[in-house]
Amino acid sequence: MYPNYDRIAARDYARRYTSNVPFTAVYKYDCGANLNVYRDQTKWNSNYPKYCHSDCANFVSQCLEAGGLPRDATWAPGKSAWISVSAMETYMLNKGYWKESDFQTAVAGAVIRMPSHIVMISQNDTVTRTRCGHTNDVKDLPYTSSDAGKWVFYTLW
């Protein structure tokens, strides 16, 4: 449990440091192995390293830190728990920071764990639900209940 988490600060960070980019050559990055991602790195926080095809956990870690979660020897830039989706999930659950939630109750500043991907919830007023993320940059991208069966929702408490 981390009662000092500021979910609005985390959400605001997420909105500030990503964008919605068109899937055009201007924003296309070749990450090797026939993997192309679309991003506008001019919107990214230059104080952190960038990861070509796996920046999602790095970005969510930055958001969580902006919300007040403290770094430690395990969770810090460049460490596995900071940049790996599965390692981050394990770390956050073991520390007691994350509590499983659901589509209805996961609010801004919470996270959605997808298969091999993670994003920050930027809005959930029970009508409009949006998310922000990296790898392919998205800002306030809507999601629906049809997505929820494939995802795990976590709130910080």
Tab-separated table of C-alpha atoms in Angstrom:
chain	number	residue	atom	x	y	z
A	1	MET	CA	0.000	0.000	0.000
A	2	TYR	CA	1.236	3.496	-0.815
A	3	PRO	CA	-1.239	6.123	0.427
A	4	ASN	CA	0.729	9.092	-0.946
A	5	TYR	CA	0.244	8.122	-4.594
A	6	ASP	CA	-1.102	11.073	-6.583
A	7	ARG	CA	-3.003	9.426	-9.417
A	8	ILE	CA	-3.816	12.771	-11.058
A	9	ALA	CA	-0.122	13.728	-11.189
A	10	ALA	CA	0.595	10.326	-12.781
A	11	ARG	CA	-2.205	10.857	-15.294
A	12	ASP	CA	-1.022	14.376	-16.101
A	13	TYR	CA	2.506	13.098	-16.695
A	14	ALA	CA	1.157	10.432	-19.041
A	15	ARG	CA	-0.718	13.018	-21.061
A	16	ARG	CA	2.261	15.364	-21.207
A	17	TYR	CA	4.851	12.846	-22.404
A	18	THR	CA	3.095	11.005	-25.207
A	19	SER	CA	1.088	11.832	-28.302
A	20	ASN	CA	-1.158	10.387	-30.938
A	21	VAL	CA	0.957	9.905	-33.999
A	22	PRO	CA	-0.283	8.973	-37.443
A	23	PHE	CA	1.013	5.671	-38.750
A	24	THR	CA	3.136	7.370	-41.408
A	25	ALA	CA	6.778	7.169	-42.392
A	26	VAL	CA	7.560	10.403	-40.536
A	27	TYR	CA	6.981	8.695	-37.178
A	28	LYS	CA	8.117	5.190	-38.101
A	29	TYR	CA	11.079	3.712	-36.237
A	30	ASP	CA	12.750	0.510	-37.342
A	31	CYS	CA	13.410	-1.560	-34.248
A	32	GLY	CA	14.909	-4.463	-36.138
A	33	ALA	CA	13.476	-7.946	-36.582
A	34	ASN	CA	10.839	-6.515	-38.937
A	35	LEU	CA	9.300	-4.575	-36.057
A	36	ASN	CA	8.250	-1.025	-36.743
A	37	VAL	CA	6.804	1.290	-34.122
A	38	TYR	CA	5.258	4.724	-34.435
A	39	ARG	CA	6.229	7.487	-32.044
A	40	ASP	CA	7.097	11.129	-31.677
A	41	GLN	CA	10.090	11.148	-29.359
A	42	THR	CA	10.054	14.951	-29.220
A	43	LYS	CA	7.111	14.483	-26.833
A	44	TRP	CA	9.037	12.078	-24.591
A	45	ASN	CA	10.839	13.119	-21.406
A	46	SER	CA	14.497	13.423	-22.407
A	47	ASN	CA	15.657	12.762	-18.832
A	48	TYR	CA	14.974	9.040	-19.274
A	49	PRO	CA	16.437	6.426	-21.622
A	50	LYS	CA	14.344	5.265	-24.572
A	51	TYR	CA	13.690	1.657	-25.557
A	52	CYS	CA	12.872	1.059	-29.190
A	53	HIS	CA	10.275	-1.698	-29.187
A	54	SER	CA	9.570	-1.963	-25.485
A	55	ASP	CA	9.188	1.504	-24.010
A	56	CYS	CA	5.762	0.853	-22.497
A	57	ALA	CA	6.972	-0.246	-19.048
A	58	ASN	CA	9.594	2.512	-18.980
A	59	PHE	CA	6.846	5.058	-19.695
A	60	VAL	CA	4.428	3.667	-17.095
A	61	SER	CA	7.253	3.618	-14.532
A	62	GLN	CA	7.885	7.290	-15.240
A	63	CYS	CA	4.174	7.996	-14.723
A	64	LEU	CA	4.122	6.074	-11.446
A	65	GLU	CA	7.188	7.950	-10.236
A	66	ALA	CA	5.524	11.255	-11.181
A	67	GLY	CA	2.622	10.103	-9.017
A	68	GLY	CA	4.963	9.729	-6.068
A	69	LEU	CA	6.090	6.098	-5.997
A	70	PRO	CA	9.649	6.059	-4.638
A	71	ARG	CA	12.572	4.502	-6.461
A	72	ASP	CA	14.609	1.827	-4.764
A	73	ALA	CA	17.431	-0.542	-5.690
A	74	THR	CA	15.040	-2.784	-7.665
A	75	TRP	CA	12.713	-0.232	-9.257
A	76	ALA	CA	14.770	2.504	-10.937
A	77	PRO	CA	15.513	3.555	-14.528
A	78	GLY	CA	17.297	0.803	-16.417
A	79	LYS	CA	16.380	-1.908	-13.899
A	80	SER	CA	14.258	-4.870	-14.973
A	81	ALA	CA	11.336	-3.924	-12.697
A	82	TRP	CA	11.288	-0.487	-14.368
A	83	ILE	CA	11.480	-1.569	-18.026
A	84	SER	CA	9.941	-5.063	-18.182
A	85	VAL	CA	6.169	-5.535	-18.040
A	86	SER	CA	6.290	-8.857	-16.198
A	87	ALA	CA	9.058	-7.771	-13.797
A	88	MET	CA	7.191	-4.531	-13.052
A	89	GLU	CA	3.981	-6.424	-12.348
A	90	THR	CA	5.754	-8.829	-9.991
A	91	TYR	CA	7.549	-5.996	-8.198
A	92	MET	CA	4.445	-3.817	-7.757
A	93	LEU	CA	2.344	-6.727	-6.485
A	94	ASN	CA	5.082	-7.897	-4.092
A	95	LYS	CA	5.494	-4.352	-2.718
A	96	GLY	CA	1.745	-4.118	-2.229
A	97	TYR	CA	1.447	-1.043	-4.455
A	98	TRP	CA	-0.973	-2.606	-6.926
A	99	LYS	CA	-4.337	-4.129	-6.212
A	100	GLU	CA	-6.276	-5.919	-8.939
A	101	SER	CA	-9.232	-3.878	-10.098
A	102	ASP	CA	-11.611	-4.092	-13.050
A	103	PHE	CA	-12.934	-2.265	-16.079
A	104	GLN	CA	-15.571	-0.401	-14.060
A	105	THR	CA	-13.476	0.833	-11.155
A	106	ALA	CA	-9.935	1.362	-12.484
A	107	VAL	CA	-9.502	5.133	-12.508
A	108	ALA	CA	-7.068	7.640	-13.996
A	109	GLY	CA	-3.590	6.896	-12.705
A	110	ALA	CA	-4.237	3.153	-12.616
A	111	VAL	CA	-2.654	0.752	-15.100
A	112	ILE	CA	-3.822	-1.821	-17.599
A	113	ARG	CA	-1.671	-4.919	-18.057
A	114	MET	CA	-2.130	-6.394	-21.515
A	115	PRO	CA	-0.288	-9.415	-22.885
A	116	SER	CA	3.315	-8.132	-23.212
A	117	HIS	CA	2.218	-4.491	-22.856
A	118	ILE	CA	1.213	-1.958	-20.196
A	119	VAL	CA	-0.467	1.462	-20.300
A	120	MET	CA	-1.646	4.205	-17.930
A	121	ILE	CA	-5.361	4.935	-17.619
A	122	SER	CA	-5.939	8.615	-18.330
A	123	GLN	CA	-9.700	8.728	-17.805
A	124	ASN	CA	-12.524	6.600	-16.450
A	125	ASP	CA	-15.629	8.536	-15.526
A	126	THR	CA	-17.746	5.401	-16.243
A	127	VAL	CA	-18.709	6.857	-19.627
A	128	THR	CA	-15.392	7.741	-21.243
A	129	ARG	CA	-12.393	5.467	-20.726
A	130	THR	CA	-8.996	6.341	-22.216
A	131	ARG	CA	-5.372	5.289	-21.936
A	132	CYS	CA	-1.901	6.659	-22.675
A	133	GLY	CA	1.187	4.687	-23.585
A	134	HIS	CA	4.444	4.248	-25.426
A	135	THR	CA	5.939	1.832	-27.934
A	136	ASN	CA	3.299	2.913	-30.419
A	137	ASP	CA	2.483	6.281	-28.867
A	138	VAL	CA	-1.114	6.766	-27.767
A	139	LYS	CA	-2.662	9.677	-25.896
A	140	ASP	CA	-6.169	9.392	-24.479
A	141	LEU	CA	-6.967	6.449	-26.744
A	142	PRO	CA	-10.453	5.103	-25.931
A	143	TYR	CA	-10.967	1.534	-24.755
A	144	THR	CA	-14.165	-0.434	-24.263
A	145	SER	CA	-15.524	-3.357	-22.279
A	146	SER	CA	-14.837	-5.650	-25.230
A	147	ASP	CA	-11.122	-5.132	-24.507
A	148	ALA	CA	-11.441	-5.853	-20.791
A	149	GLY	CA	-11.503	-9.644	-21.030
A	150	LYS	CA	-7.944	-9.678	-22.352
A	151	TRP	CA	-6.551	-7.214	-19.816
A	152	VAL	CA	-5.767	-7.001	-16.110
A	153	PHE	CA	-6.541	-3.708	-14.368
A	154	TYR	CA	-4.533	-2.537	-11.354
A	155	THR	CA	-5.166	0.409	-9.068
A	156	LEU	CA	-2.646	1.837	-6.650
A	157	TRP	CA	-3.805	1.995	-3.092
